[in-house]
Short mmCIF file of C-alpha atoms and ligand atoms in Angstrom, two decimals:
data_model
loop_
_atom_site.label_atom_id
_atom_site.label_comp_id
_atom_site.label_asym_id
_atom_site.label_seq_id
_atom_site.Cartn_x
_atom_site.Cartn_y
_atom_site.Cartn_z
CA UNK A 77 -29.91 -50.69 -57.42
CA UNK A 78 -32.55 -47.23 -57.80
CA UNK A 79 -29.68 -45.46 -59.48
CA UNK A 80 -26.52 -45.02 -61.19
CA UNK A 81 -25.88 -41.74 -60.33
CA UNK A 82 -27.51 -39.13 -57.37
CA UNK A 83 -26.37 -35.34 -57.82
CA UNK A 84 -27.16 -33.47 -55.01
CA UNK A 85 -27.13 -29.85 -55.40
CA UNK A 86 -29.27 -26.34 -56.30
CA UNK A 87 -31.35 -26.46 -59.83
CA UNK A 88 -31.62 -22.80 -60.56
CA UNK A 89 -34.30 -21.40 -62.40
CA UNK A 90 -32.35 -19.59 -65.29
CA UNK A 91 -33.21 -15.75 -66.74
CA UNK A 92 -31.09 -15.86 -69.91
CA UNK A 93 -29.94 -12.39 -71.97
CA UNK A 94 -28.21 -12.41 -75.19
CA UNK A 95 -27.13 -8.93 -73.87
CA UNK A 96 -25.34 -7.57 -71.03
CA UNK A 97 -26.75 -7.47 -67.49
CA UNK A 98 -26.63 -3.56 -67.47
CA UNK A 99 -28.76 -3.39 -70.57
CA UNK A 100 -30.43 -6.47 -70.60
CA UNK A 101 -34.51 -6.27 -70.84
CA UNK A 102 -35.79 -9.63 -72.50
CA UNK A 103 -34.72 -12.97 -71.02
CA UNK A 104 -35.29 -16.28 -72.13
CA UNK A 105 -36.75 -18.78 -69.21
CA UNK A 106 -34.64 -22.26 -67.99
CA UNK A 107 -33.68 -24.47 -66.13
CA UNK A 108 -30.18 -24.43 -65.07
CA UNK A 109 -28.16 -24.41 -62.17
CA UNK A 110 -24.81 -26.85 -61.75
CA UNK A 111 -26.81 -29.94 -60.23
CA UNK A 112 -29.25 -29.82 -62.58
CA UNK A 113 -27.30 -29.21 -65.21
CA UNK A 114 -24.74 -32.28 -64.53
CA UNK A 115 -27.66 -34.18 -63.36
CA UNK A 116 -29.69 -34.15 -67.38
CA UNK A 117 -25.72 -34.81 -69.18
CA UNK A 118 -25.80 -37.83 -66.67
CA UNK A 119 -29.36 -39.20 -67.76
CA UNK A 120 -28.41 -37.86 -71.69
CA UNK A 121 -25.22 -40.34 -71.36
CA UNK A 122 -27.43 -43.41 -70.09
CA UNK A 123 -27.42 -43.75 -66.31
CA UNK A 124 -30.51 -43.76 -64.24
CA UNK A 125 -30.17 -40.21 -62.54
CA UNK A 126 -31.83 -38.80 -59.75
CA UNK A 127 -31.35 -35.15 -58.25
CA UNK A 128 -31.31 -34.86 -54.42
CA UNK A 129 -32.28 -31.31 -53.37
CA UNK A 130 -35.17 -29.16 -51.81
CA UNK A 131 -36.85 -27.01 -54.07
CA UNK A 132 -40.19 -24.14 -53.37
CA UNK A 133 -43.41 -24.89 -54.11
CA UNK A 134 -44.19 -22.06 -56.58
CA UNK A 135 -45.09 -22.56 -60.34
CA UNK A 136 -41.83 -22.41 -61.52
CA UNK A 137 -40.47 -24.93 -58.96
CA UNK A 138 -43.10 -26.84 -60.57
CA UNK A 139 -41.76 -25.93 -64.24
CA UNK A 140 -38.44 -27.46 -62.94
CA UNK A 141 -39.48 -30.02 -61.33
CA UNK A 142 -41.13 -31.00 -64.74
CA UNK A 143 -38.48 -30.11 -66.93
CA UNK A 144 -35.94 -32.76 -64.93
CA UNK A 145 -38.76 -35.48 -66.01
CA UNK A 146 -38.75 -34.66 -69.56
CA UNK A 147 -35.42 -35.02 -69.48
CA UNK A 148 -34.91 -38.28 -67.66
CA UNK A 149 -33.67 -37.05 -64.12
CA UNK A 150 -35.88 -39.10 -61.42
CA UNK A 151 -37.65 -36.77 -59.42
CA UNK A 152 -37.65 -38.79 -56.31
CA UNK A 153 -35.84 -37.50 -54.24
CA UNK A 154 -36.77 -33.84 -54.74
CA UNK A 155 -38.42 -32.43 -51.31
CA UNK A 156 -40.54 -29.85 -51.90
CA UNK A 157 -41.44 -26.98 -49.03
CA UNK A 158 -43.01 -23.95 -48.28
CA UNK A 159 -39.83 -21.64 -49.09
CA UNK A 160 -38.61 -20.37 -52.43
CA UNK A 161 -36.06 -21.91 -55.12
CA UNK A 162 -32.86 -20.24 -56.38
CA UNK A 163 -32.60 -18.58 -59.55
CA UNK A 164 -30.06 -16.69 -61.68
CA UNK A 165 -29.90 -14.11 -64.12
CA UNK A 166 -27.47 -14.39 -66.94
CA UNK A 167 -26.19 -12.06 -69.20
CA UNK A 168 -23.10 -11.68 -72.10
CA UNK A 169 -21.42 -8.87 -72.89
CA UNK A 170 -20.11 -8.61 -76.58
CA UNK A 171 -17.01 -10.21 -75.81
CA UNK A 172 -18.83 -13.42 -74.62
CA UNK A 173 -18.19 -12.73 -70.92
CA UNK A 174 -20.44 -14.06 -68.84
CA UNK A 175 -22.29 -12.25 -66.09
CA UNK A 176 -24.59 -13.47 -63.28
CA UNK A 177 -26.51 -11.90 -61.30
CA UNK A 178 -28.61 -14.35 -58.10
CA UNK A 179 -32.02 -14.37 -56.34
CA UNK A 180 -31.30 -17.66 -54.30
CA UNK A 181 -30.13 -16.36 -50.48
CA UNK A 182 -32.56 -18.21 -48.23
CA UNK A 183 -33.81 -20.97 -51.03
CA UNK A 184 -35.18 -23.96 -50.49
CA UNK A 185 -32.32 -26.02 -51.02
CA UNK A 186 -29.89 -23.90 -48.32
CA UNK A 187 -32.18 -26.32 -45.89
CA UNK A 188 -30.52 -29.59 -46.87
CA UNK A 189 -29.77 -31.71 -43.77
CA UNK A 190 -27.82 -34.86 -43.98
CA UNK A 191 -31.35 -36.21 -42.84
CA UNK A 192 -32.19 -36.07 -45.95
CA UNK A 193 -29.07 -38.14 -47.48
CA UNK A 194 -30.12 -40.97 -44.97
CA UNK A 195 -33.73 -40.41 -46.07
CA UNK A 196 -32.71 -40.92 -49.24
CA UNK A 197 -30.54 -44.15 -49.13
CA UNK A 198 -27.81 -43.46 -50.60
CA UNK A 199 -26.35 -46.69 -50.00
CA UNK A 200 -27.25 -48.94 -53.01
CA UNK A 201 -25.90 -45.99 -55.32
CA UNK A 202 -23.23 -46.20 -57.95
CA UNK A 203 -22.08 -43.19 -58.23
CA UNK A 204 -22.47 -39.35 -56.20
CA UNK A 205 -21.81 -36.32 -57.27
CA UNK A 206 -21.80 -32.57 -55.89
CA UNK A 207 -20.01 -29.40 -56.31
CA UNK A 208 -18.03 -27.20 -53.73
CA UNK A 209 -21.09 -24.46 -54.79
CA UNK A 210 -23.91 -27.36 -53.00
CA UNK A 211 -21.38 -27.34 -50.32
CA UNK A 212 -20.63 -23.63 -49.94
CA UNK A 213 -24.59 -22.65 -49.66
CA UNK A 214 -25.11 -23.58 -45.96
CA UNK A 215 -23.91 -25.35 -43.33
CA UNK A 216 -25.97 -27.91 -43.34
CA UNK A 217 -25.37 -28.72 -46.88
CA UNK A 218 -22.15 -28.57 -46.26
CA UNK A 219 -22.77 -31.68 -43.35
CA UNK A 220 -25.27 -33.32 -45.88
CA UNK A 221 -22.67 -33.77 -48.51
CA UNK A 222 -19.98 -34.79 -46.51
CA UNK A 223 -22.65 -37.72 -45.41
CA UNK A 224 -23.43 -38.40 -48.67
CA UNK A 225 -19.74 -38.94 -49.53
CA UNK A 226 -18.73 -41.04 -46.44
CA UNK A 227 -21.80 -43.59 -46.85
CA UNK A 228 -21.17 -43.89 -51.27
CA UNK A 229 -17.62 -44.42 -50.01
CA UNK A 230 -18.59 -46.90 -47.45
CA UNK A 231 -20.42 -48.67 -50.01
CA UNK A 232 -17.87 -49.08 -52.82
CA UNK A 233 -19.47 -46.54 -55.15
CA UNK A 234 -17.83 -43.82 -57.12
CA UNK A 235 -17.89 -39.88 -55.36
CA UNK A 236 -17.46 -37.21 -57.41
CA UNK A 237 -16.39 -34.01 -56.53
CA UNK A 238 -16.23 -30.97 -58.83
CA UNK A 239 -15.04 -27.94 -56.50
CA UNK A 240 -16.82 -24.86 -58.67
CA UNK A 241 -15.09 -22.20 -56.95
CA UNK A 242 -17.61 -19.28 -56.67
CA UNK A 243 -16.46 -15.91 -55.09
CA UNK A 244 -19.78 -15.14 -54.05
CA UNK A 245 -20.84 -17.86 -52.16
CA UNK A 246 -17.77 -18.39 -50.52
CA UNK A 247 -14.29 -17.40 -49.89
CA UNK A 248 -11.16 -19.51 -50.78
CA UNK A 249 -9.95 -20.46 -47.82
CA UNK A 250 -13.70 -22.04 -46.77
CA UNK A 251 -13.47 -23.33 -49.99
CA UNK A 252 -10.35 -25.20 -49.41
CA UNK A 253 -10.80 -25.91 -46.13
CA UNK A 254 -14.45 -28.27 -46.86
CA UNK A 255 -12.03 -29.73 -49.75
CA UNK A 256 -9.75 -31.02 -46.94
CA UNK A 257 -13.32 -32.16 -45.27
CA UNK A 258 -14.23 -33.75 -47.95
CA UNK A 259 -11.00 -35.55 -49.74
CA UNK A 260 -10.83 -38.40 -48.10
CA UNK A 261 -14.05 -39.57 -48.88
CA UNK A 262 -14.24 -38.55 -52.68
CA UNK A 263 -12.95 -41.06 -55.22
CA UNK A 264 -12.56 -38.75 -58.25
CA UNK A 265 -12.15 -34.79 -58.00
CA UNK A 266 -12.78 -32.24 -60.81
CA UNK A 267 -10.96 -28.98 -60.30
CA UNK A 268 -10.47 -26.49 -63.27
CA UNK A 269 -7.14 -24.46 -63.65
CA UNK A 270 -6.72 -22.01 -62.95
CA UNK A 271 -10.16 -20.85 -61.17
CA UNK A 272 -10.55 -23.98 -58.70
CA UNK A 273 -6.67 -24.80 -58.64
CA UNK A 274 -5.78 -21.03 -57.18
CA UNK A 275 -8.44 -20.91 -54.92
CA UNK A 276 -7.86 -24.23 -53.41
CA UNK A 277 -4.45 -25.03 -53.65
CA UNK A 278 -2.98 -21.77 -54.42
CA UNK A 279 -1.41 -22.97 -57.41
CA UNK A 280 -2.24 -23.15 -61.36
CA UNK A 281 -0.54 -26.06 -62.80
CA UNK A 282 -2.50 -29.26 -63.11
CA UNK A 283 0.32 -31.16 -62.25
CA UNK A 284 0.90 -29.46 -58.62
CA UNK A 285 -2.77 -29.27 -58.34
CA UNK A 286 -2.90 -32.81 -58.86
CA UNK A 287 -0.57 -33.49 -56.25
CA UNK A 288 -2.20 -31.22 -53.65
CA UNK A 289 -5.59 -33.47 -54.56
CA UNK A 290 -4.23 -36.28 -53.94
CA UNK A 291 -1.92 -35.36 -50.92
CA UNK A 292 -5.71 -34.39 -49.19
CA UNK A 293 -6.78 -37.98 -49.53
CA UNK A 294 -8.46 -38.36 -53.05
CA UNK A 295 -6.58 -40.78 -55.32
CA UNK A 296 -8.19 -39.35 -58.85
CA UNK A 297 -7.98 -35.82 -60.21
CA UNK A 298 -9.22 -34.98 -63.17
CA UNK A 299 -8.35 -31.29 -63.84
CA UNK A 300 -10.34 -29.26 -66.48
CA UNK A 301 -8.00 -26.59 -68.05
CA UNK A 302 -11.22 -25.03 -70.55
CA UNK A 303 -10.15 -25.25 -74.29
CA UNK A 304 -6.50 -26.07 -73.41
CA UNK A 305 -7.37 -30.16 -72.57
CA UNK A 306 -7.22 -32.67 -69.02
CA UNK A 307 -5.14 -33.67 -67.22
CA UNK A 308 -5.91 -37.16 -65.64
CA UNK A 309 -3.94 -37.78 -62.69
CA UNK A 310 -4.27 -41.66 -61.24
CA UNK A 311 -2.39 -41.22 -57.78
CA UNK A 312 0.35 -39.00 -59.51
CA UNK A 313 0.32 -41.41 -62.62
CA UNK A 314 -0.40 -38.67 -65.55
CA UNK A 315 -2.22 -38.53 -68.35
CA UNK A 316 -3.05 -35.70 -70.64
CA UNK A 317 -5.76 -35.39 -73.02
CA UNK A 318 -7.06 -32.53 -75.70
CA UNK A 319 -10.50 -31.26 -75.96
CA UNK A 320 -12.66 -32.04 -78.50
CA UNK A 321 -12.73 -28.70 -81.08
CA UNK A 322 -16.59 -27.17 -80.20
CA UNK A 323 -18.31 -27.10 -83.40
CA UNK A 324 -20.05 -24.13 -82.29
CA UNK A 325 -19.23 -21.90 -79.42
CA UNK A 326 -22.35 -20.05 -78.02
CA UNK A 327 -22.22 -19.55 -74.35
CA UNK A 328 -19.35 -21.90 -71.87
CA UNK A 329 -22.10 -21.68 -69.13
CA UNK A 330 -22.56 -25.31 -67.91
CA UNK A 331 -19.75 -26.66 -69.63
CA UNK A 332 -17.78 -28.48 -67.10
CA UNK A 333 -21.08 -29.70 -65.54
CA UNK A 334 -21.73 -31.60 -68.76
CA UNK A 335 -18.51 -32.66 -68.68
CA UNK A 336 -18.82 -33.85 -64.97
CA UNK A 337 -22.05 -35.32 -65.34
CA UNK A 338 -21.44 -37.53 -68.29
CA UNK A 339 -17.92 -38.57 -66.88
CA UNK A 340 -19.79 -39.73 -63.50
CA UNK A 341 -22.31 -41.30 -65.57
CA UNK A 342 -19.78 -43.30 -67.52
CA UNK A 343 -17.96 -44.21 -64.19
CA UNK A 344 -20.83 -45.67 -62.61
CA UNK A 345 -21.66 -47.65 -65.62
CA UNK A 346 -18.59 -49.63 -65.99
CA UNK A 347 -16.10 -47.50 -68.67
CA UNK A 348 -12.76 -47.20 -67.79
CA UNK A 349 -11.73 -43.62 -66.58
CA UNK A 350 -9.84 -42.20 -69.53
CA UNK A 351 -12.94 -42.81 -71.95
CA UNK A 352 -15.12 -41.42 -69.36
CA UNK A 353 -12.96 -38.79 -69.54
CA UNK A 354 -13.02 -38.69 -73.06
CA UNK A 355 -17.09 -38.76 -73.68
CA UNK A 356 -17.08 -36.38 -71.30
CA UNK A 357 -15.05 -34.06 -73.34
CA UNK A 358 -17.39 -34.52 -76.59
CA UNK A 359 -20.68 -33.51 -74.40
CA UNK A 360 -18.84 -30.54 -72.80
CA UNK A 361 -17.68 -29.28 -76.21
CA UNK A 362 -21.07 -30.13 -77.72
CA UNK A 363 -22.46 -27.71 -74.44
CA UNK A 364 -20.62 -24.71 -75.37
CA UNK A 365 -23.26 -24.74 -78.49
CA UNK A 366 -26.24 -23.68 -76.56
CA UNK A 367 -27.38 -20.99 -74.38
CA UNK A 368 -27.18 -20.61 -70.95
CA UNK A 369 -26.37 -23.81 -68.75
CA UNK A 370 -28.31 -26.36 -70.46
CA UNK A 371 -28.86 -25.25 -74.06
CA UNK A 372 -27.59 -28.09 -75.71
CA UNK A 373 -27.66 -31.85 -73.67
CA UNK A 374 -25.70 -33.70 -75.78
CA UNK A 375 -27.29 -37.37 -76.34
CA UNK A 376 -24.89 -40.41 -75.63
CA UNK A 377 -24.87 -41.29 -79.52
CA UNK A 378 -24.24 -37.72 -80.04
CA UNK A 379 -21.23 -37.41 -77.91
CA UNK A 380 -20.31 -40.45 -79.25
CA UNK A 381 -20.41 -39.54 -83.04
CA UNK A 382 -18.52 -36.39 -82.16
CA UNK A 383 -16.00 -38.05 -80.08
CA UNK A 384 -15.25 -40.37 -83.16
CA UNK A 385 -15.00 -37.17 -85.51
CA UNK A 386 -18.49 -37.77 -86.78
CA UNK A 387 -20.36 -35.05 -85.30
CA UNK A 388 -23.79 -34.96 -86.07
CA UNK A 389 -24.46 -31.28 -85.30
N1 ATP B 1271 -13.20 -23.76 -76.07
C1 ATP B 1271 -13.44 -25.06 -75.77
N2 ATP B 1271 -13.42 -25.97 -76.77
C2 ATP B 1271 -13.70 -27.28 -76.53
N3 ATP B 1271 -14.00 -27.76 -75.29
C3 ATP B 1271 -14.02 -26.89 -74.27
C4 ATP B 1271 -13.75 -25.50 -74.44
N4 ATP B 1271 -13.89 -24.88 -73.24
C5 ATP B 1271 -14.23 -25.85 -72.35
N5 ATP B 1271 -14.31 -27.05 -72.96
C6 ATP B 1271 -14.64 -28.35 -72.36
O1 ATP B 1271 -15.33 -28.14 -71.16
C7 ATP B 1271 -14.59 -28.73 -70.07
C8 ATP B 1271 -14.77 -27.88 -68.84
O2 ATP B 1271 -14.24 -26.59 -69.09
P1 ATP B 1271 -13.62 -25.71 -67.94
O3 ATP B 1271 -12.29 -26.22 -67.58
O4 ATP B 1271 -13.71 -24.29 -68.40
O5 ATP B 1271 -14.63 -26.04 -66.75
P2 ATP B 1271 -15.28 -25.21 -65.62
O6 ATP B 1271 -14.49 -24.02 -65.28
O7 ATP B 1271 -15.55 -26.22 -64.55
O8 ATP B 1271 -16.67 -24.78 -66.25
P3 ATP B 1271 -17.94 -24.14 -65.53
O9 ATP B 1271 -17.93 -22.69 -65.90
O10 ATP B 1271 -19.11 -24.89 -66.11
O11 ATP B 1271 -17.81 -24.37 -64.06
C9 ATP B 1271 -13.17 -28.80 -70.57
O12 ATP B 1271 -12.44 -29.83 -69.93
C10 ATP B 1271 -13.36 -29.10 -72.03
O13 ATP B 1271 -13.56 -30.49 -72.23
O1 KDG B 1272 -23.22 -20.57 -60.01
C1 KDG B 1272 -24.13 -21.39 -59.86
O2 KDG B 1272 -24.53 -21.77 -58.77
C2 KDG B 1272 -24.75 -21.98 -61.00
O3 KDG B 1272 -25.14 -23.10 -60.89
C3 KDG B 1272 -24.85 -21.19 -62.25
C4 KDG B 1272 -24.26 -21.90 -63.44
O4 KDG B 1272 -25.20 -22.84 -63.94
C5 KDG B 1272 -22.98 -22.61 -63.08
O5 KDG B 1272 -22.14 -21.69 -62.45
C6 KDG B 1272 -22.30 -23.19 -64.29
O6 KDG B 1272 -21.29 -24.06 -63.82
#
C-alpha cells in the first residue's frame, strides 16, 4: 500500500490581499488551490498523501511543488510539462467577502488524461478524493476522475467526492449532470447547502439533498451547511452534528477542503465515519484562522485537542 489517500486536482499558486480586489496592491504569495489544500489537512491528520495532477515547469511550479514536500504531500505523482500552472488572486472586502479573481485557463493540469490515473496505480489506494472544480476544468479531467473513481471502487477503497460548485468554471446543469456520472462510483459525497445543494439538486435542505445523493447511486452524504453544522446521511439514516465554535475567524477560504481532507484521511485509516466527521470539523474550524486557503493546517493533535475542548491555539 503507497498511500492512504490520492487527491487529484489543481494546486493553485495563491496571490493573497487583506484588501479588496479593486484596491488591492500588495499580495502575500501561497500555495493554495482545493487539491492542494485538502491534500496537506490529509497528510496534517496522518495518512500518507499524495497529489495527482500536472503542474508547469516555471519557478513557482517549483515553489509548489516544494511547499507540498514540506508539508508531507508525496510528490510522486506530480507530472510536470512545458505549459503553465493555475493561480488565483484573492481578495476581502471589509465585510469578509471573499473575491477571486483566476490566471489558470489553459494550465497544466486542464491536460489530465485518465492515462495518467492508470499511470499512476490507483489500485492499491485507500482512499480518493476530487472535487466537481478537478472535474469541471476539462474534459479530460473530467474522464480521468471518473477512472479514478471506478478503479478505487473496484478495489474496495473509499471515493470521495466534494462537488465545489464554481460558477465560473462551469454551469449547474454540467455540474449536476458529471454528479450523475460520477455517483455510482463515489462512496462518500460532500456537498455544502446551500451553494452545491441548489446547483445540483435544485434544492437547499440537507435532508432532500441527501436523498437526491443517494437516489444517484452514492450511499454516504455528508452535507456541509458552513457555521450552521452536518448533516451525515448513511443511506437516508440521519445524523446531525454542530460545528466546532472557530476560535478565530480570519478568512473561510479552504475551509471545507480541510474539512474534506482530514475526513478522507480518517476514512482511509480505519475511524468510523461520524468521528471522521467530527475531526474533520475541528481542522475546518481551526482553518477559518488563517489566510487564504491554507493559512492554518491544523495538526492531528491539534484538531484533536480542539475537538475535545482543549484547543491549543
Ligand atoms: N463559522 C464557522 N464556524 C465553525 N466552523 C465552520 C464555520 N464555517 C465553516 N465551518 C466548518 O467548515 C466546514 C465547511 O464549511 P462550508 O459548508 O462553508 O464548506 P464549503 O462551502 O465547501 O467551503 P469552501 O468555500 O472551502 O468550498 C463546515 O462543515 C464546518 O465544519
Ligand atoms: O476555486 C478554486 O479552484 C480554488 O481552488 C480556490 C480556493 O482554494 C477554493 O475555492 C477553496 O475551496
Amino acid at each position: 500500500m503507497r498511500y492512504d489517500v490520492v487527491v487529484i486536482g489543481e494546486p493553485l499558486i495563491e496571490f493573497v490581499a487583506d484588501e479588496p480586489l479593486s484596491a488591492a496592491t500588495a499580495f502575500t504569495l501561497g500555495f493554495a488551490g482545493d487539491a492542494l489544500n485538502a491534500a496537506v489537512a490529509a497528510a496534517a491528520a496522518g495518512a500518507r498523501t499524495a497529489l495527482l495532477t500536472r503542474l508547469g515547469s516555471d519557478e513557482l511550479s517549483d515553489r509548489l511543488v516544494a511547499y507540498l514536500s514540506v508539508h508531507g504531500v508525496s510528490t510522486d505523482l506530480v507530472l510536470r510539462e512545458s505549459g503553465q500552472s493555475g493561480a488565483y488572486v484573492l481578495g476581502a472586502d471589509p465585510d469578509g467577502t471573499r473575491a477571486f479573481a483566476y490566471l489558470r485557463a489553459g494550465s497544466a493540469a486542464t491536460r489530465l488524461t485518465p492515462a495518467d490515473v492508470d499511470a499512476a496505480g490507483l489500485g492499491d489506494t485507500r482512499a480518493v478524493l476530487f472535487s466537481g472544480i478537478t472535474a469541471a476544468l476539462s474534459e479530460s479531467c473530467l474522464l480521468a476522475v471518473r477512472r479514478a473513481a471506478r478503479v478505487v471502487r473496484e478495489s474496495g477503497g473509499h471515493v470521495v467526492y466534494d462537488p465545489n460548485f464554481r460558477a465560473r468554471l462551469t454551469t449547474a446543469e454540467a455540474a449536476s449532470a458529471a454528479f450523475t456520472q460520477l455517483a455510482p462510483d463515489l462512496t462518500v459525497a460532500l456537498p455544502s447547502a446551500p451553494s452545491d445543494t441548489a446547483a445540483l439538486f435544485g434544492c437547499t435542505s440537507a435532508v432532500e439533498a441527501a436523498r437526491a445523493v443517494h437516489e444517484r447511486g452514492t450511499p454516504i452524504a455528508v452535507v456541509t451547511q458552513g457555521h450552521r453544522g452536518v448533516a451525515v446521511s448513511e443511506r437516508g439514516h440521519l445524523t446531525e452534528l454542530p460545528v466546532v465554535p472557530a476560535p478565530h475567524i480570519v478568512d473561510a477560504t479552504g475551509a471545507g477542503d480541510s474539512f474534506a481532507g482530514t475526513l478522507t484521511a480518517r476514512l482511509a485509516l480505519g475511524d468510523d465515519l461520524l468521528g471522521a466527521v467530527r475531526l474533520g470539523t475541528a481542522a475546518a474550524s481551526l482553518a477559518l484562522g488563517g489566510r487564504g486557503g491554507t493559512g492554518h493546517v491544523a495538526s492531528l493533535a491539534e484538531s484533536r485537542a480542539h475537538l475535545s475542548g482543549h484547543a491549543t491555539v
